[in-house]
Amino acid sequence: MAEGSVSVAEVETSFQKFAVHGDTKARGKEMNGKNFVKICKDCNIIDGKNVTTTDVDIVFSKVKAKSARVITFEQFNQALTELAPKRFKGKSKEEALQQLYGLIVGKEPANIGVTKVAKAAAVDRLTDTTKYTGAHKERFDESGKGKGKVGREDLPDSSGYVGAYKGSGTYEEKVKEA
């Protein structure tokens, strides 16, 4: 890989993708320790020999502010600068950092081991809305899509004052006539 071949902007894009992973409140400006370890694992910075999860945790603690729980992109770059010589022994610091950037660029958080939806004949049979009967049948339209609240509740008909009373006008008008 030629020197300077990977731009810092490309690394920052990957940083932002990992920074927001698994956190709905994150904005992509700061990364927590869990996501820092994740980016190191997913991008093969942690190889198990030269760089371990312990090394990554120590470097994270070293670059973050004392009371902070997150690191900024500048601190992230500082952490990579510390990890690069460990990961690529025998290379110059700049060369090792460029190779580390090469591992990170274009990567996104992988969802390995995420629970998949079970597809079994029994599940298909139980969730087939065309076979529903009685009150359950009323909860779905012809296509099998749920009707929502309309399908779950008996909505009252409030067009008259009394349930069976369908006269014109309101109760007050009827009382005045009498």
PDB file of C-alpha atoms in Angstrom:
ATOM      1  CA  MET A   1       0.000   0.000   0.000  1.00  0.00           C
ATOM      2  CA  ALA A   2       1.479   3.349  -0.994  1.00  0.00           C
ATOM      3  CA  GLU A   3       2.046   6.003   1.666  1.00  0.00           C
ATOM      4  CA  GLY A   4      -0.827   8.488   1.962  1.00  0.00           C
ATOM      5  CA  SER A   5      -3.157   6.262  -0.041  1.00  0.00           C
ATOM      6  CA  VAL A   6      -5.878   6.292   2.627  1.00  0.00           C
ATOM      7  CA  SER A   7      -7.478   9.608   3.531  1.00  0.00           C
ATOM      8  CA  VAL A   8      -8.380  10.496   7.107  1.00  0.00           C
ATOM      9  CA  ALA A   9     -11.902  11.414   5.916  1.00  0.00           C
ATOM     10  CA  GLU A  10     -12.498   7.795   4.863  1.00  0.00           C
ATOM     11  CA  VAL A  11     -11.350   6.588   8.292  1.00  0.00           C
ATOM     12  CA  GLU A  12     -13.648   9.161   9.938  1.00  0.00           C
ATOM     13  CA  THR A  13     -16.628   7.783   7.968  1.00  0.00           C
ATOM     14  CA  SER A  14     -15.985   4.304   9.391  1.00  0.00           C
ATOM     15  CA  PHE A  15     -15.453   5.847  12.840  1.00  0.00           C
ATOM     16  CA  GLN A  16     -18.895   7.479  12.651  1.00  0.00           C
ATOM     17  CA  LYS A  17     -20.607   4.253  11.553  1.00  0.00           C
ATOM     18  CA  PHE A  18     -19.109   2.350  14.477  1.00  0.00           C
ATOM     19  CA  ALA A  19     -19.717   5.232  16.916  1.00  0.00           C
ATOM     20  CA  VAL A  20     -23.506   5.114  16.383  1.00  0.00           C
ATOM     21  CA  HIS A  21     -23.705   1.301  16.370  1.00  0.00           C
ATOM     22  CA  GLY A  22     -26.022  -0.006  19.083  1.00  0.00           C
ATOM     23  CA  ASP A  23     -26.688   3.416  20.608  1.00  0.00           C
ATOM     24  CA  THR A  24     -29.816   5.294  19.553  1.00  0.00           C
ATOM     25  CA  LYS A  25     -28.659   8.521  21.233  1.00  0.00           C
ATOM     26  CA  ALA A  26     -25.198   8.587  19.609  1.00  0.00           C
ATOM     27  CA  ARG A  27     -24.503  11.234  16.960  1.00  0.00           C
ATOM     28  CA  GLY A  28     -21.256   9.796  15.532  1.00  0.00           C
ATOM     29  CA  LYS A  29     -18.944  12.401  17.101  1.00  0.00           C
ATOM     30  CA  GLU A  30     -17.796  10.259  20.046  1.00  0.00           C
ATOM     31  CA  MET A  31     -17.194   6.523  20.495  1.00  0.00           C
ATOM     32  CA  ASN A  32     -17.583   4.481  23.665  1.00  0.00           C
ATOM     33  CA  GLY A  33     -15.212   1.707  24.764  1.00  0.00           C
ATOM     34  CA  LYS A  34     -17.491  -1.117  23.627  1.00  0.00           C
ATOM     35  CA  ASN A  35     -17.672   0.256  20.080  1.00  0.00           C
ATOM     36  CA  PHE A  36     -13.912   0.922  20.052  1.00  0.00           C
ATOM     37  CA  VAL A  37     -13.312  -2.762  20.822  1.00  0.00           C
ATOM     38  CA  LYS A  38     -15.903  -3.657  18.136  1.00  0.00           C
ATOM     39  CA  ILE A  39     -14.161  -1.601  15.447  1.00  0.00           C
ATOM     40  CA  CYS A  40     -10.857  -3.206  16.426  1.00  0.00           C
ATOM     41  CA  LYS A  41     -12.346  -6.716  16.203  1.00  0.00           C
ATOM     42  CA  ASP A  42     -14.370  -6.190  13.001  1.00  0.00           C
ATOM     43  CA  CYS A  43     -11.442  -4.537  11.182  1.00  0.00           C
ATOM     44  CA  ASN A  44      -8.960  -7.232  12.308  1.00  0.00           C
ATOM     45  CA  ILE A  45      -6.813  -4.844  14.338  1.00  0.00           C
ATOM     46  CA  ILE A  46      -7.094  -7.364  17.181  1.00  0.00           C
ATOM     47  CA  ASP A  47      -5.202 -10.392  15.909  1.00  0.00           C
ATOM     48  CA  GLY A  48      -4.898 -12.293  19.203  1.00  0.00           C
ATOM     49  CA  LYS A  49      -1.080 -12.323  19.144  1.00  0.00           C
ATOM     50  CA  ASN A  50       0.336  -8.820  18.777  1.00  0.00           C
ATOM     51  CA  VAL A  51      -2.822  -6.905  19.736  1.00  0.00           C
ATOM     52  CA  THR A  52      -5.393  -8.307  22.184  1.00  0.00           C
ATOM     53  CA  THR A  53      -8.645  -6.924  23.605  1.00  0.00           C
ATOM     54  CA  THR A  54      -6.717  -6.057  26.774  1.00  0.00           C
ATOM     55  CA  ASP A  55      -4.275  -3.927  24.756  1.00  0.00           C
ATOM     56  CA  VAL A  56      -7.191  -2.162  23.075  1.00  0.00           C
ATOM     57  CA  ASP A  57      -8.874  -1.463  26.434  1.00  0.00           C
ATOM     58  CA  ILE A  58      -5.624  -0.082  27.881  1.00  0.00           C
ATOM     59  CA  VAL A  59      -5.059   2.210  24.881  1.00  0.00           C
ATOM     60  CA  PHE A  60      -8.691   3.404  25.084  1.00  0.00           C
ATOM     61  CA  SER A  61      -8.252   4.282  28.776  1.00  0.00           C
ATOM     62  CA  LYS A  62      -4.976   6.032  27.994  1.00  0.00           C
ATOM     63  CA  VAL A  63      -6.333   8.357  25.266  1.00  0.00           C
ATOM     64  CA  LYS A  64      -9.682   9.302  26.825  1.00  0.00           C
ATOM     65  CA  ALA A  65     -10.078  12.154  29.282  1.00  0.00           C
ATOM     66  CA  LYS A  66      -9.953  11.194  32.979  1.00  0.00           C
ATOM     67  CA  SER A  67     -13.675  11.352  33.749  1.00  0.00           C
ATOM     68  CA  ALA A  68     -14.949  10.714  30.190  1.00  0.00           C
ATOM     69  CA  ARG A  69     -16.456   7.470  28.970  1.00  0.00           C
ATOM     70  CA  VAL A  70     -16.060   8.273  25.270  1.00  0.00           C
ATOM     71  CA  ILE A  71     -13.326   9.350  22.845  1.00  0.00           C
ATOM     72  CA  THR A  72     -13.441  11.854  19.981  1.00  0.00           C
ATOM     73  CA  PHE A  73     -12.088  11.224  16.470  1.00  0.00           C
ATOM     74  CA  GLU A  74      -8.803  12.965  17.382  1.00  0.00           C
ATOM     75  CA  GLN A  75      -8.400  10.674  20.404  1.00  0.00           C
ATOM     76  CA  PHE A  76      -9.336   7.724  18.164  1.00  0.00           C
ATOM     77  CA  ASN A  77      -6.483   8.668  15.809  1.00  0.00           C
ATOM     78  CA  GLN A  78      -4.150   8.917  18.805  1.00  0.00           C
ATOM     79  CA  ALA A  79      -5.230   5.407  19.892  1.00  0.00           C
ATOM     80  CA  LEU A  80      -4.579   4.043  16.384  1.00  0.00           C
ATOM     81  CA  THR A  81      -1.146   5.665  16.400  1.00  0.00           C
ATOM     82  CA  GLU A  82      -0.368   3.709  19.589  1.00  0.00           C
ATOM     83  CA  LEU A  83      -1.800   0.425  18.262  1.00  0.00           C
ATOM     84  CA  ALA A  84      -0.197   0.558  14.790  1.00  0.00           C
ATOM     85  CA  PRO A  85       3.404  -0.341  15.787  1.00  0.00           C
ATOM     86  CA  LYS A  86       2.089  -3.219  17.929  1.00  0.00           C
ATOM     87  CA  ARG A  87      -0.053  -4.632  15.113  1.00  0.00           C
ATOM     88  CA  PHE A  88       2.543  -4.235  12.347  1.00  0.00           C
ATOM     89  CA  LYS A  89       5.926  -4.940  13.935  1.00  0.00           C
ATOM     90  CA  GLY A  90       9.003  -4.051  11.883  1.00  0.00           C
ATOM     91  CA  LYS A  91       7.321  -1.195   9.995  1.00  0.00           C
ATOM     92  CA  SER A  92       7.812   2.523  10.483  1.00  0.00           C
ATOM     93  CA  LYS A  93       5.158   4.320  12.532  1.00  0.00           C
ATOM     94  CA  GLU A  94       3.728   6.077   9.457  1.00  0.00           C
ATOM     95  CA  GLU A  95       3.693   2.905   7.376  1.00  0.00           C
ATOM     96  CA  ALA A  96       2.057   0.903  10.180  1.00  0.00           C
ATOM     97  CA  LEU A  97      -0.568   3.634  10.687  1.00  0.00           C
ATOM     98  CA  GLN A  98      -1.372   3.662   6.960  1.00  0.00           C
ATOM     99  CA  GLN A  99      -1.823  -0.128   6.990  1.00  0.00           C
ATOM    100  CA  LEU A 100      -4.084   0.204  10.035  1.00  0.00           C
ATOM    101  CA  TYR A 101      -6.115   2.865   8.195  1.00  0.00           C
ATOM    102  CA  GLY A 102      -6.343   0.445   5.266  1.00  0.00           C
ATOM    103  CA  LEU A 103      -7.947  -2.152   7.536  1.00  0.00           C
ATOM    104  CA  ILE A 104     -10.556   0.337   8.796  1.00  0.00           C
ATOM    105  CA  VAL A 105     -11.580   2.145   5.590  1.00  0.00           C
ATOM    106  CA  GLY A 106     -14.920   1.066   4.114  1.00  0.00           C
ATOM    107  CA  LYS A 107     -15.854  -1.167   7.042  1.00  0.00           C
ATOM    108  CA  GLU A 108     -19.223  -1.139   8.789  1.00  0.00           C
ATOM    109  CA  PRO A 109     -20.313  -2.843  12.010  1.00  0.00           C
ATOM    110  CA  ALA A 110     -20.999  -6.515  11.325  1.00  0.00           C
ATOM    111  CA  ASN A 111     -23.972  -8.172  12.961  1.00  0.00           C
ATOM    112  CA  ILE A 112     -22.486 -11.640  13.321  1.00  0.00           C
ATOM    113  CA  GLY A 113     -24.465 -13.975  15.533  1.00  0.00           C
ATOM    114  CA  VAL A 114     -27.625 -11.897  15.450  1.00  0.00           C
ATOM    115  CA  THR A 115     -30.694 -14.017  16.102  1.00  0.00           C
ATOM    116  CA  LYS A 116     -32.411 -15.068  12.899  1.00  0.00           C
ATOM    117  CA  VAL A 117     -36.151 -15.610  12.466  1.00  0.00           C
ATOM    118  CA  ALA A 118     -37.005 -19.294  12.793  1.00  0.00           C
ATOM    119  CA  LYS A 119     -38.699 -20.725   9.724  1.00  0.00           C
ATOM    120  CA  ALA A 120     -40.557 -23.877  10.618  1.00  0.00           C
ATOM    121  CA  ALA A 121     -43.697 -25.417   9.142  1.00  0.00           C
ATOM    122  CA  ALA A 122     -45.439 -25.192  12.531  1.00  0.00           C
ATOM    123  CA  VAL A 123     -44.694 -21.463  12.813  1.00  0.00           C
ATOM    124  CA  ASP A 124     -45.946 -20.835   9.272  1.00  0.00           C
ATOM    125  CA  ARG A 125     -49.151 -22.745   9.995  1.00  0.00           C
ATOM    126  CA  LEU A 126     -49.788 -20.882  13.254  1.00  0.00           C
ATOM    127  CA  THR A 127     -49.199 -17.457  11.724  1.00  0.00           C
ATOM    128  CA  ASP A 128     -51.285 -18.007   8.571  1.00  0.00           C
ATOM    129  CA  THR A 129     -54.129 -15.496   9.039  1.00  0.00           C
ATOM    130  CA  THR A 130     -56.307 -17.145   6.377  1.00  0.00           C
ATOM    131  CA  LYS A 131     -56.884 -20.096   8.725  1.00  0.00           C
ATOM    132  CA  TYR A 132     -58.058 -17.935  11.662  1.00  0.00           C
ATOM    133  CA  THR A 133     -61.699 -18.272  12.743  1.00  0.00           C
ATOM    134  CA  GLY A 134     -64.157 -16.445  14.975  1.00  0.00           C
ATOM    135  CA  ALA A 135     -63.199 -13.167  16.601  1.00  0.00           C
ATOM    136  CA  HIS A 136     -59.534 -13.547  15.586  1.00  0.00           C
ATOM    137  CA  LYS A 137     -60.491 -13.483  11.912  1.00  0.00           C
ATOM    138  CA  GLU A 138     -61.937  -9.969  12.348  1.00  0.00           C
ATOM    139  CA  ARG A 139     -58.522  -8.587  13.318  1.00  0.00           C
ATOM    140  CA  PHE A 140     -57.067  -9.039   9.810  1.00  0.00           C
ATOM    141  CA  ASP A 141     -58.039  -7.781   6.354  1.00  0.00           C
ATOM    142  CA  GLU A 142     -58.186  -9.960   3.189  1.00  0.00           C
ATOM    143  CA  SER A 143     -54.428  -9.645   2.544  1.00  0.00           C
ATOM    144  CA  GLY A 144     -53.566 -10.890   6.059  1.00  0.00           C
ATOM    145  CA  LYS A 145     -52.394  -7.509   7.325  1.00  0.00           C
ATOM    146  CA  GLY A 146     -53.555  -6.566  10.830  1.00  0.00           C
ATOM    147  CA  LYS A 147     -56.231  -3.900  11.174  1.00  0.00           C
ATOM    148  CA  GLY A 148     -54.688  -2.444  14.333  1.00  0.00           C
ATOM    149  CA  LYS A 149     -56.948  -0.887  16.959  1.00  0.00           C
ATOM    150  CA  VAL A 150     -60.015  -1.234  14.737  1.00  0.00           C
ATOM    151  CA  GLY A 151     -59.554  -5.033  14.685  1.00  0.00           C
ATOM    152  CA  ARG A 152     -58.996  -5.316  18.459  1.00  0.00           C
ATOM    153  CA  GLU A 153     -61.792  -3.237  19.948  1.00  0.00           C
ATOM    154  CA  ASP A 154     -65.538  -2.927  19.624  1.00  0.00           C
ATOM    155  CA  LEU A 155     -65.748   0.773  18.950  1.00  0.00           C
ATOM    156  CA  PRO A 156     -69.007   2.262  20.334  1.00  0.00           C
ATOM    157  CA  ASP A 157     -71.550   3.775  17.958  1.00  0.00           C
ATOM    158  CA  SER A 158     -72.161   7.170  19.510  1.00  0.00           C
ATOM    159  CA  SER A 159     -74.611   8.447  16.914  1.00  0.00           C
ATOM    160  CA  GLY A 160     -77.608   8.324  19.340  1.00  0.00           C
ATOM    161  CA  TYR A 161     -78.164   9.160  23.009  1.00  0.00           C
ATOM    162  CA  VAL A 162     -79.100   5.592  23.933  1.00  0.00           C
ATOM    163  CA  GLY A 163     -77.789   2.446  22.275  1.00  0.00           C
ATOM    164  CA  ALA A 164     -80.925   1.701  20.228  1.00  0.00           C
ATOM    165  CA  TYR A 165     -82.104   5.313  20.010  1.00  0.00           C
ATOM    166  CA  LYS A 166     -81.462   6.673  16.501  1.00  0.00           C
ATOM    167  CA  GLY A 167     -83.780   9.701  16.510  1.00  0.00           C
ATOM    168  CA  SER A 168     -82.830  12.979  14.880  1.00  0.00           C
ATOM    169  CA  GLY A 169     -81.382  15.706  17.092  1.00  0.00           C
ATOM    170  CA  THR A 170     -79.986  15.620  20.598  1.00  0.00           C
ATOM    171  CA  TYR A 171     -81.509  14.744  23.950  1.00  0.00           C
ATOM    172  CA  GLU A 172     -81.825  18.418  24.913  1.00  0.00           C
ATOM    173  CA  GLU A 173     -83.893  19.129  21.793  1.00  0.00           C
ATOM    174  CA  LYS A 174     -86.233  16.208  22.606  1.00  0.00           C
ATOM    175  CA  VAL A 175     -86.715  17.410  26.209  1.00  0.00           C
ATOM    176  CA  LYS A 176     -87.643  20.948  25.066  1.00  0.00           C
ATOM    177  CA  GLU A 177     -90.313  19.544  22.698  1.00  0.00           C
ATOM    178  CA  ALA A 178     -92.060  17.623  25.471  1.00  0.00           C
TER     179      ALA A 178
END
